[in-house]
């Protein structure tokens, strides 16, 4: 019974130490800035990706039609 209590106490203590390490890492200014920069780049890239997909038509088809009109090409 004593070993179960001491094992539980050791696990709780390890969790506190682990939580303290994580907190120290995220308290670091550089890590916070890099994390925020990564999230910003991910959000902007995702937004642009989906906005391009929502546009009507196909950019390649628009370019081909423009070339056909300008230079008189045919399919």
mmCIF file of C-alpha atoms in Angstrom:
data_model
loop_
_atom_site.group_PDB
_atom_site.id
_atom_site.type_symbol
_atom_site.label_atom_id
_atom_site.label_comp_id
_atom_site.label_asym_id
_atom_site.label_seq_id
_atom_site.Cartn_x
_atom_site.Cartn_y
_atom_site.Cartn_z
ATOM 1 C CA UNK A 1 0.000 0.000 0.000
ATOM 2 C CA UNK A 2 2.879 2.332 0.760
ATOM 3 C CA UNK A 3 4.404 1.785 -2.675
ATOM 4 C CA UNK A 4 1.170 2.746 -4.401
ATOM 5 C CA UNK A 5 1.079 6.026 -2.511
ATOM 6 C CA UNK A 6 4.712 6.785 -3.221
ATOM 7 C CA UNK A 7 4.277 5.817 -6.894
ATOM 8 C CA UNK A 8 1.319 8.175 -7.171
ATOM 9 C CA UNK A 9 3.283 10.933 -5.470
ATOM 10 C CA UNK A 10 6.191 10.432 -7.859
ATOM 11 C CA UNK A 11 3.851 10.564 -10.865
ATOM 12 C CA UNK A 12 2.248 13.767 -9.604
ATOM 13 C CA UNK A 13 5.670 15.291 -8.972
ATOM 14 C CA UNK A 14 6.858 14.312 -12.482
ATOM 15 C CA UNK A 15 3.737 15.899 -13.960
ATOM 16 C CA UNK A 16 4.392 19.132 -12.052
ATOM 17 C CA UNK A 17 7.997 19.175 -13.293
ATOM 18 C CA UNK A 18 6.863 18.494 -16.868
ATOM 19 C CA UNK A 19 4.246 21.256 -16.654
ATOM 20 C CA UNK A 20 6.883 23.637 -15.313
ATOM 21 C CA UNK A 21 9.166 22.890 -18.267
ATOM 22 C CA UNK A 22 6.396 23.502 -20.763
ATOM 23 C CA UNK A 23 5.474 26.745 -19.047
ATOM 24 C CA UNK A 24 9.116 27.915 -19.113
ATOM 25 C CA UNK A 25 9.348 27.179 -22.834
ATOM 26 C CA UNK A 26 6.169 29.114 -23.632
ATOM 27 C CA UNK A 27 7.196 31.973 -21.363
ATOM 28 C CA UNK A 28 10.184 32.468 -23.654
ATOM 29 C CA UNK A 29 9.590 35.545 -25.845
ATOM 30 C CA UNK A 30 11.234 34.078 -28.944
ATOM 31 C CA UNK A 31 9.192 30.885 -28.793
ATOM 32 C CA UNK A 32 5.967 32.865 -28.444
ATOM 33 C CA UNK A 33 6.867 35.040 -31.433
ATOM 34 C CA UNK A 34 7.791 32.040 -33.585
ATOM 35 C CA UNK A 35 4.598 30.243 -32.617
ATOM 36 C CA UNK A 36 2.516 33.312 -33.470
ATOM 37 C CA UNK A 37 4.364 33.737 -36.787
ATOM 38 C CA UNK A 38 3.736 30.083 -37.669
ATOM 39 C CA UNK A 39 0.023 30.413 -36.888
ATOM 40 C CA UNK A 40 -0.224 33.610 -38.932
ATOM 41 C CA UNK A 41 1.513 32.077 -41.952
ATOM 42 C CA UNK A 42 -0.650 28.954 -41.708
ATOM 43 C CA UNK A 43 -3.863 30.990 -41.462
ATOM 44 C CA UNK A 44 -2.996 33.319 -44.353
ATOM 45 C CA UNK A 45 -1.871 30.430 -46.578
ATOM 46 C CA UNK A 46 -5.059 28.496 -45.855
ATOM 47 C CA UNK A 47 -7.203 31.556 -46.496
ATOM 48 C CA UNK A 48 -5.550 32.262 -49.854
ATOM 49 C CA UNK A 49 -5.781 28.589 -50.839
ATOM 50 C CA UNK A 50 -9.523 28.459 -50.200
ATOM 51 C CA UNK A 51 -10.221 31.875 -51.738
ATOM 52 C CA UNK A 52 -8.517 30.816 -54.973
ATOM 53 C CA UNK A 53 -10.591 27.617 -54.982
ATOM 54 C CA UNK A 54 -13.795 29.638 -54.552
ATOM 55 C CA UNK A 55 -13.153 31.828 -57.591
ATOM 56 C CA UNK A 56 -15.358 31.029 -60.550
ATOM 57 C CA UNK A 57 -13.714 29.542 -63.605
ATOM 58 C CA UNK A 58 -10.304 28.111 -64.219
ATOM 59 C CA UNK A 59 -7.287 30.444 -64.493
ATOM 60 C CA UNK A 60 -5.708 28.283 -67.221
ATOM 61 C CA UNK A 61 -8.911 28.343 -69.258
ATOM 62 C CA UNK A 62 -9.107 32.136 -68.917
ATOM 63 C CA UNK A 63 -5.500 32.435 -70.131
ATOM 64 C CA UNK A 64 -6.148 30.149 -73.115
ATOM 65 C CA UNK A 65 -9.243 32.112 -74.097
ATOM 66 C CA UNK A 66 -7.275 35.357 -73.802
ATOM 67 C CA UNK A 67 -4.521 33.989 -76.062
ATOM 68 C CA UNK A 68 -7.079 32.737 -78.579
ATOM 69 C CA UNK A 69 -8.716 36.156 -78.741
ATOM 70 C CA UNK A 70 -5.451 38.101 -78.904
ATOM 71 C CA UNK A 71 -3.535 35.989 -81.424
ATOM 72 C CA UNK A 72 -6.320 34.186 -83.233
ATOM 73 C CA UNK A 73 -5.308 30.717 -82.041
ATOM 74 C CA UNK A 74 -7.786 27.861 -82.254
ATOM 75 C CA UNK A 75 -8.216 24.726 -80.242
#
